[in-house]
Short mmCIF file of C-alpha atoms in Angstrom, two decimals:
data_model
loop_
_atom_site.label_atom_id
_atom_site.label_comp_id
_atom_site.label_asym_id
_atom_site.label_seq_id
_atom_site.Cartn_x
_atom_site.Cartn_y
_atom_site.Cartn_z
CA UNK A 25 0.00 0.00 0.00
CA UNK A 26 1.31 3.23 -0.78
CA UNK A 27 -0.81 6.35 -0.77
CA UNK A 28 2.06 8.82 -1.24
CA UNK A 29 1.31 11.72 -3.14
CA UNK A 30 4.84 11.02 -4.31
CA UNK A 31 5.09 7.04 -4.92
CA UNK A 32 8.36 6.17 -6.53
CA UNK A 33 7.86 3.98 -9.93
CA UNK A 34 7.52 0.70 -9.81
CA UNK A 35 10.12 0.17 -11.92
CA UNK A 36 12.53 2.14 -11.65
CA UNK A 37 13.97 3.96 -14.80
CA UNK A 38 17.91 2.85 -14.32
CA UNK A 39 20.12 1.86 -11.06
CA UNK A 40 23.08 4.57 -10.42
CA UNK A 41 26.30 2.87 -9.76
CA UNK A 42 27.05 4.54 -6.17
CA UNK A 43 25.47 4.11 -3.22
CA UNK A 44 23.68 7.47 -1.39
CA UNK A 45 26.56 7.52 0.62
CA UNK A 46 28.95 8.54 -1.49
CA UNK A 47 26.34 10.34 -4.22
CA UNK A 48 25.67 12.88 -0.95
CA UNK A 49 28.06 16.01 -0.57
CA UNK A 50 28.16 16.45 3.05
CA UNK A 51 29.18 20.25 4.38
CA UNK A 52 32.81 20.58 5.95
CA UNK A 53 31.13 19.32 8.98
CA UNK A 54 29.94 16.68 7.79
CA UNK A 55 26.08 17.51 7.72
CA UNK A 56 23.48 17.44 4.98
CA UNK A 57 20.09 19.25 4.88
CA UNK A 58 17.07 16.79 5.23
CA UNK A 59 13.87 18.29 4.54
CA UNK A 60 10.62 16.25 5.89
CA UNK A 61 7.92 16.52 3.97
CA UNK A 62 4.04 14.45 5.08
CA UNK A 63 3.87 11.88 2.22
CA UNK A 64 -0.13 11.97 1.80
CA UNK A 65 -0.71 15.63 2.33
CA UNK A 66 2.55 17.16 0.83
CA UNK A 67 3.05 19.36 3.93
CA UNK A 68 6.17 20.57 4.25
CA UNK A 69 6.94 19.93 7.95
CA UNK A 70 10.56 20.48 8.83
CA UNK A 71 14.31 21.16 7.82
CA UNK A 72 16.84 19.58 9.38
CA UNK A 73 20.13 18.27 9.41
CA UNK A 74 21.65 14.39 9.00
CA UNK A 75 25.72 12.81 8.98
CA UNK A 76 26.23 10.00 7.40
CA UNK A 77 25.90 8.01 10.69
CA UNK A 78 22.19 9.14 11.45
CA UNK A 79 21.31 9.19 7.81
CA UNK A 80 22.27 5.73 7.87
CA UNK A 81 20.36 4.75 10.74
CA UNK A 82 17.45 6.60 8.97
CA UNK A 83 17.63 4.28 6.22
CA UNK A 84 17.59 1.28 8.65
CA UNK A 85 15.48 1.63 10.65
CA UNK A 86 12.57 3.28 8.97
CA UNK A 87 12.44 6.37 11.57
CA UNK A 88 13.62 10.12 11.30
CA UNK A 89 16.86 10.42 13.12
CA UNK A 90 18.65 13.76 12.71
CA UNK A 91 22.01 15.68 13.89
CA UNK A 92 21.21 18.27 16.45
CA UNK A 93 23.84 20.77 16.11
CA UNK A 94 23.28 22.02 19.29
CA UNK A 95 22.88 19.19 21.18
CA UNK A 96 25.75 17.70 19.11
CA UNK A 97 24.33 13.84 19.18
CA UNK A 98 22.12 12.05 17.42
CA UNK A 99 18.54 13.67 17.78
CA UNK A 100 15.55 10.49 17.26
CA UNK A 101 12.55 12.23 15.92
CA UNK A 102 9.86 11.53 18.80
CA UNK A 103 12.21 9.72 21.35
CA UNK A 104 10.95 12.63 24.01
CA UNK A 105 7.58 13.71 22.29
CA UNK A 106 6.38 10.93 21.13
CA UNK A 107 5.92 12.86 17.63
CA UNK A 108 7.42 10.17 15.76
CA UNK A 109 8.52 10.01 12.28
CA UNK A 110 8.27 6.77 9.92
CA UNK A 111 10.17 7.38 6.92
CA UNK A 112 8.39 5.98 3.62
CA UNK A 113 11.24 7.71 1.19
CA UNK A 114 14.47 9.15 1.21
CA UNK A 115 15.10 11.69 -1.97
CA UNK A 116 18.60 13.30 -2.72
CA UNK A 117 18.56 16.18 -5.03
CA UNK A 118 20.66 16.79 -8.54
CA UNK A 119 23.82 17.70 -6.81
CA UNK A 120 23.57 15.92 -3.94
CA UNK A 121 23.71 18.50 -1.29
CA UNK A 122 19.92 18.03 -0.28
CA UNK A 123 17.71 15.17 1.11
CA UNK A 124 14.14 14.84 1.25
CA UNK A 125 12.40 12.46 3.53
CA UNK A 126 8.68 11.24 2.81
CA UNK A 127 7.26 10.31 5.92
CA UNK A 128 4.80 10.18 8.08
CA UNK A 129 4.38 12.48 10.82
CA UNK A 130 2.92 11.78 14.72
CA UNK A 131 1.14 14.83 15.60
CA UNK A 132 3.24 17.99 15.52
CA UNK A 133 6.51 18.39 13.86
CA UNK A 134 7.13 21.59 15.82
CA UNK A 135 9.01 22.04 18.77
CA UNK A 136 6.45 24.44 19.15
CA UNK A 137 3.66 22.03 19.35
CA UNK A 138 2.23 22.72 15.72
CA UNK A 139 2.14 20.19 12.93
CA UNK A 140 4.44 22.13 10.75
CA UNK A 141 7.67 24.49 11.55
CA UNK A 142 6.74 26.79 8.52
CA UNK A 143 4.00 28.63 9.96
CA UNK A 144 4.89 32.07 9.58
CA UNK A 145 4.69 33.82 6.38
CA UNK A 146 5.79 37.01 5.04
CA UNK A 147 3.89 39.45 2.83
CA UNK A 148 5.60 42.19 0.18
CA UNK A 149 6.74 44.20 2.58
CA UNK A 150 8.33 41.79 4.54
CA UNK A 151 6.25 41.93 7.62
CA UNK A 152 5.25 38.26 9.41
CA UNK A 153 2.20 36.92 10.74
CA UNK A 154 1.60 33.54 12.54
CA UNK A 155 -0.83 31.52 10.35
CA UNK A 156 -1.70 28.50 13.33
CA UNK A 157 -2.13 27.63 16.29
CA UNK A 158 -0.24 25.06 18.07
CA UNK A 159 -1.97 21.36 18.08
CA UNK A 160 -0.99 20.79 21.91
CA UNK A 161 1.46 22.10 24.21
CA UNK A 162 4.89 22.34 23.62
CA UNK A 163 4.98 21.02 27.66
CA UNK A 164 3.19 18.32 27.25
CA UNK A 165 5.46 17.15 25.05
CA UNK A 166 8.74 18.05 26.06
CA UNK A 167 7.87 19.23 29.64
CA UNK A 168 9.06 22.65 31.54
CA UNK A 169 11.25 24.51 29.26
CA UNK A 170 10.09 22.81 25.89
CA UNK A 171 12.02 20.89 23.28
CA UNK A 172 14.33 22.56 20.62
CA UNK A 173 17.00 20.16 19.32
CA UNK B 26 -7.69 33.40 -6.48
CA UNK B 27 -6.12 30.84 -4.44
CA UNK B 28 -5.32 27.34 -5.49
CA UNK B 29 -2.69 26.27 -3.27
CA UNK B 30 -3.06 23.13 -1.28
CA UNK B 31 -1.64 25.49 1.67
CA UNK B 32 -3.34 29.06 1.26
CA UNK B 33 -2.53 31.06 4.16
CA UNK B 34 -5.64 31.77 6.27
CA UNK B 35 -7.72 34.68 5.47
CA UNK B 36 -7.16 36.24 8.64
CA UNK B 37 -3.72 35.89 10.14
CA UNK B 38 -3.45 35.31 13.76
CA UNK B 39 -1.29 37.25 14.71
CA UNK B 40 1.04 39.71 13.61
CA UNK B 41 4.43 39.71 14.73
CA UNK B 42 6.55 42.63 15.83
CA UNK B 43 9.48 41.90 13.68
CA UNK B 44 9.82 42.06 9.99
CA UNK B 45 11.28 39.01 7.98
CA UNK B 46 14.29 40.64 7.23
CA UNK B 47 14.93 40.68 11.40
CA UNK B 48 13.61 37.09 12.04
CA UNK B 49 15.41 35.20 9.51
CA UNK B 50 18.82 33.83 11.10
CA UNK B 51 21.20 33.87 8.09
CA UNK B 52 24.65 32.06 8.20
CA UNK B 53 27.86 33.37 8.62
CA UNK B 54 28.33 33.73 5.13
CA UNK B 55 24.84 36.01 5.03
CA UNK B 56 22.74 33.03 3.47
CA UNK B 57 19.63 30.93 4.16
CA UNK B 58 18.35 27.85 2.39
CA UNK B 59 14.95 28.14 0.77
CA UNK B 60 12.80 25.29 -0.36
CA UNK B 61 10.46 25.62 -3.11
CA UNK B 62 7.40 23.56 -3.56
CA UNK B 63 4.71 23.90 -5.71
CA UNK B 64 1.70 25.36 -4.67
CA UNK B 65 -0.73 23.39 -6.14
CA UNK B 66 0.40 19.74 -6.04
CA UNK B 67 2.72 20.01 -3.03
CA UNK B 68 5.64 19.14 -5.27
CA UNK B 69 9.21 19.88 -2.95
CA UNK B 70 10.99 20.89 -6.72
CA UNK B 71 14.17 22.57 -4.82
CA UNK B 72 16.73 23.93 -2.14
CA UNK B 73 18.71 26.57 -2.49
CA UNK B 74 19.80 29.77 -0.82
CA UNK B 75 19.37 33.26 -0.36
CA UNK B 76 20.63 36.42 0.73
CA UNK B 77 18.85 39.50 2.26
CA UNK B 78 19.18 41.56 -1.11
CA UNK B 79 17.75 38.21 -2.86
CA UNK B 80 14.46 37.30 -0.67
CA UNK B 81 14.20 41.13 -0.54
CA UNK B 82 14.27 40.82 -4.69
CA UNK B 83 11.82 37.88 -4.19
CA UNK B 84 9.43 39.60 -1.97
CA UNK B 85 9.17 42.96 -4.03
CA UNK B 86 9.32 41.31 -7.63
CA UNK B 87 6.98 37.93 -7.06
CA UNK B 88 9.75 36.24 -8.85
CA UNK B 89 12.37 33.45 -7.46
CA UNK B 90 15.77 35.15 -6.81
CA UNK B 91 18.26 33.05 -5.28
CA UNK B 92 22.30 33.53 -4.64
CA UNK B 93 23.98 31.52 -7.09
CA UNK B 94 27.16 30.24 -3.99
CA UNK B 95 29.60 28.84 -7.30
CA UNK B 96 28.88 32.31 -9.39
CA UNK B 97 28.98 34.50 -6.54
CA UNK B 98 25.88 36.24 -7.62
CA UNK B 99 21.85 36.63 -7.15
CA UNK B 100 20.55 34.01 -10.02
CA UNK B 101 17.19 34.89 -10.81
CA UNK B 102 15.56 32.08 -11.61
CA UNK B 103 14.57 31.22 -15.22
CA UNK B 104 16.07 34.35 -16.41
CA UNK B 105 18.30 31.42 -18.80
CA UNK B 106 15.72 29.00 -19.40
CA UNK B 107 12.73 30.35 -19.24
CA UNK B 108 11.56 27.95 -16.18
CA UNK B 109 10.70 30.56 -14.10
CA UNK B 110 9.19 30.70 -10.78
CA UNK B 111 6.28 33.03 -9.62
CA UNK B 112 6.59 33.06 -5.52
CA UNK B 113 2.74 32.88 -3.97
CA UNK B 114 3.64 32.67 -0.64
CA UNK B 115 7.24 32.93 1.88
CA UNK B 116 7.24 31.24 4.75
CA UNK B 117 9.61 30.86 7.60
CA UNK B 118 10.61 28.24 9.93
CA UNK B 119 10.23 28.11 13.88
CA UNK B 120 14.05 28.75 14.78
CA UNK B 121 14.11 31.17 11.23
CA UNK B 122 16.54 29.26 9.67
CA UNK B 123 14.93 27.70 6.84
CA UNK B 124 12.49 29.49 4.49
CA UNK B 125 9.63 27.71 2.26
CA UNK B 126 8.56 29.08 -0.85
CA UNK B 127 5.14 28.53 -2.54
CA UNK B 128 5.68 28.45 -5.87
CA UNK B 129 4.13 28.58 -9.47
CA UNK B 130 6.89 26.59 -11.71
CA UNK B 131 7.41 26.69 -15.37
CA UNK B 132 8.22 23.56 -16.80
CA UNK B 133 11.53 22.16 -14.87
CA UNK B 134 12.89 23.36 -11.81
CA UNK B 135 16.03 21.29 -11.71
CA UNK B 136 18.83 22.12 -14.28
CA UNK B 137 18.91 18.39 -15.49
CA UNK B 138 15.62 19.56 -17.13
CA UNK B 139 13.22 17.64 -14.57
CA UNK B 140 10.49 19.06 -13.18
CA UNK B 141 12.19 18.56 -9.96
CA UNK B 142 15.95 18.38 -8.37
CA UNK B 143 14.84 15.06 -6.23
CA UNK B 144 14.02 12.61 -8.21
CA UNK B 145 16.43 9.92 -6.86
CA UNK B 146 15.28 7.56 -4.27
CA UNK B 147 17.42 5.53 -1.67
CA UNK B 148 16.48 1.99 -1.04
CA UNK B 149 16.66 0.84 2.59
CA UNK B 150 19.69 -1.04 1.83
CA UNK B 151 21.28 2.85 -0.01
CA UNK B 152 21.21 2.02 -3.28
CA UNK B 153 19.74 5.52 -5.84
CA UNK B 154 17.54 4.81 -8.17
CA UNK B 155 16.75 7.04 -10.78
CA UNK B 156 12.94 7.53 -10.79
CA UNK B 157 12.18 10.44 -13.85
CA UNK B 158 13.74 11.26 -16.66
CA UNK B 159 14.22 15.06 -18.10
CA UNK B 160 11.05 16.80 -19.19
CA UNK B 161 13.44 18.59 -21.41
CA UNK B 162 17.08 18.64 -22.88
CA UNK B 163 19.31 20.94 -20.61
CA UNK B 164 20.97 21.73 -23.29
CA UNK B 165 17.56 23.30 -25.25
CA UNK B 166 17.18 25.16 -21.93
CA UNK B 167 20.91 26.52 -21.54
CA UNK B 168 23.01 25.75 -24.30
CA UNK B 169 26.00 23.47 -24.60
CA UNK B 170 27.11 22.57 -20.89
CA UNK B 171 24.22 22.89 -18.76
CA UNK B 172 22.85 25.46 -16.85
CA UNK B 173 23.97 24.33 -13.44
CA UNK B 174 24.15 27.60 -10.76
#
């Protein structure tokens, strides 16, 4: 069953010789951008960042594990909140500096407790507005003090 | 009109105090990465990064405007091709590090002449597969050698 908005082709069109491992251009510190993206809805949830280690245990075991660059260790989507996130795809871009993950999302994304961390937007002249609400309580989830990677 | 699969509401929340151009957190080198996905079908079609002078383009003209990093200068998108993109919406992450772009896209986004930049997959084991093939000749888009930025 797959009711991605996305599927990938049954067949697909050819086989590259190299592994993602080496087809990804990590940064000088050895990170790549992952973008998350709902696989039935095509909300853009989150942005966030993978080394080869995590993005390899992403691949493994089917669930979101990141680099948190502040917390510099491993960061297991969910492992606090509970927000989990299964990972139905994994998508590297033209030049291999970018990955995009299909999943599918627990609850809120958001530290802040809202499905989505894009929920601000900008108009012409630059100003911002706050376009939801969270879903539940950045406490709940993370207790006193909340849960930024 | 409003066809996007994520129109902003009609009435905003809330405003916030600070204008974009204070909220986003650019790097060091004075950039942040912006996704584009189409409005319509949810699409993810690219990453790529921006300056204040080009998401201040962006906002003011309606028209992608990136920083090309290898030229070393605002690349404004489609201005080669012809695959241009019409911005509908900016929107900005919770931390303000990552923006998302609603988009209208002509044609291809990705200079391989795809519609988009991801269209490799990783199997669990991290084998790419190619899963699209170019909607277009790069070479009919930018001439002999590509178009890459």
């Amino acid at each position: 069953m797959n009711e991605s908005l996305f599927p990938a082709p049954a067949v697909a069109l050819a086989q590259a010789d190299v592994p993602v491992w080496e087809a990804v251009r990590f940064t000088a510190e050895g990170l790549v951008p992952a973008i998350a993206q709902q696989h039935d809805t095509g909300e853009v949830l989150m942005m966030a960042w993978m080394t080869r280690e995590t993005l390899a245990e992403t691949l493994t075991t089917g669930q979101a594990c990141y680099w948190s660059r502040s917390r510099g260790k491993p960061w297991r989507k969910g492992e606090t909140s509970g927000q989990r996130q299964r990972v139905l795809d994994v998508r590297l871009d033209c030049d291999g500096d970018t990955l995009l993950l299909l999943v599918d999302q627990d609850g809120a994304a958001c530290h802040t407790g809202r499905r989505t961390c894009f929920y601000r937007a900008a108009d012409a002249s630059g100003t911002l507005a706050t376009l939801t609400e969270p879903l539940v309580d950045p406490e709940v989830l993370y207790g006193p003090g909340g849960g930024h990677p």
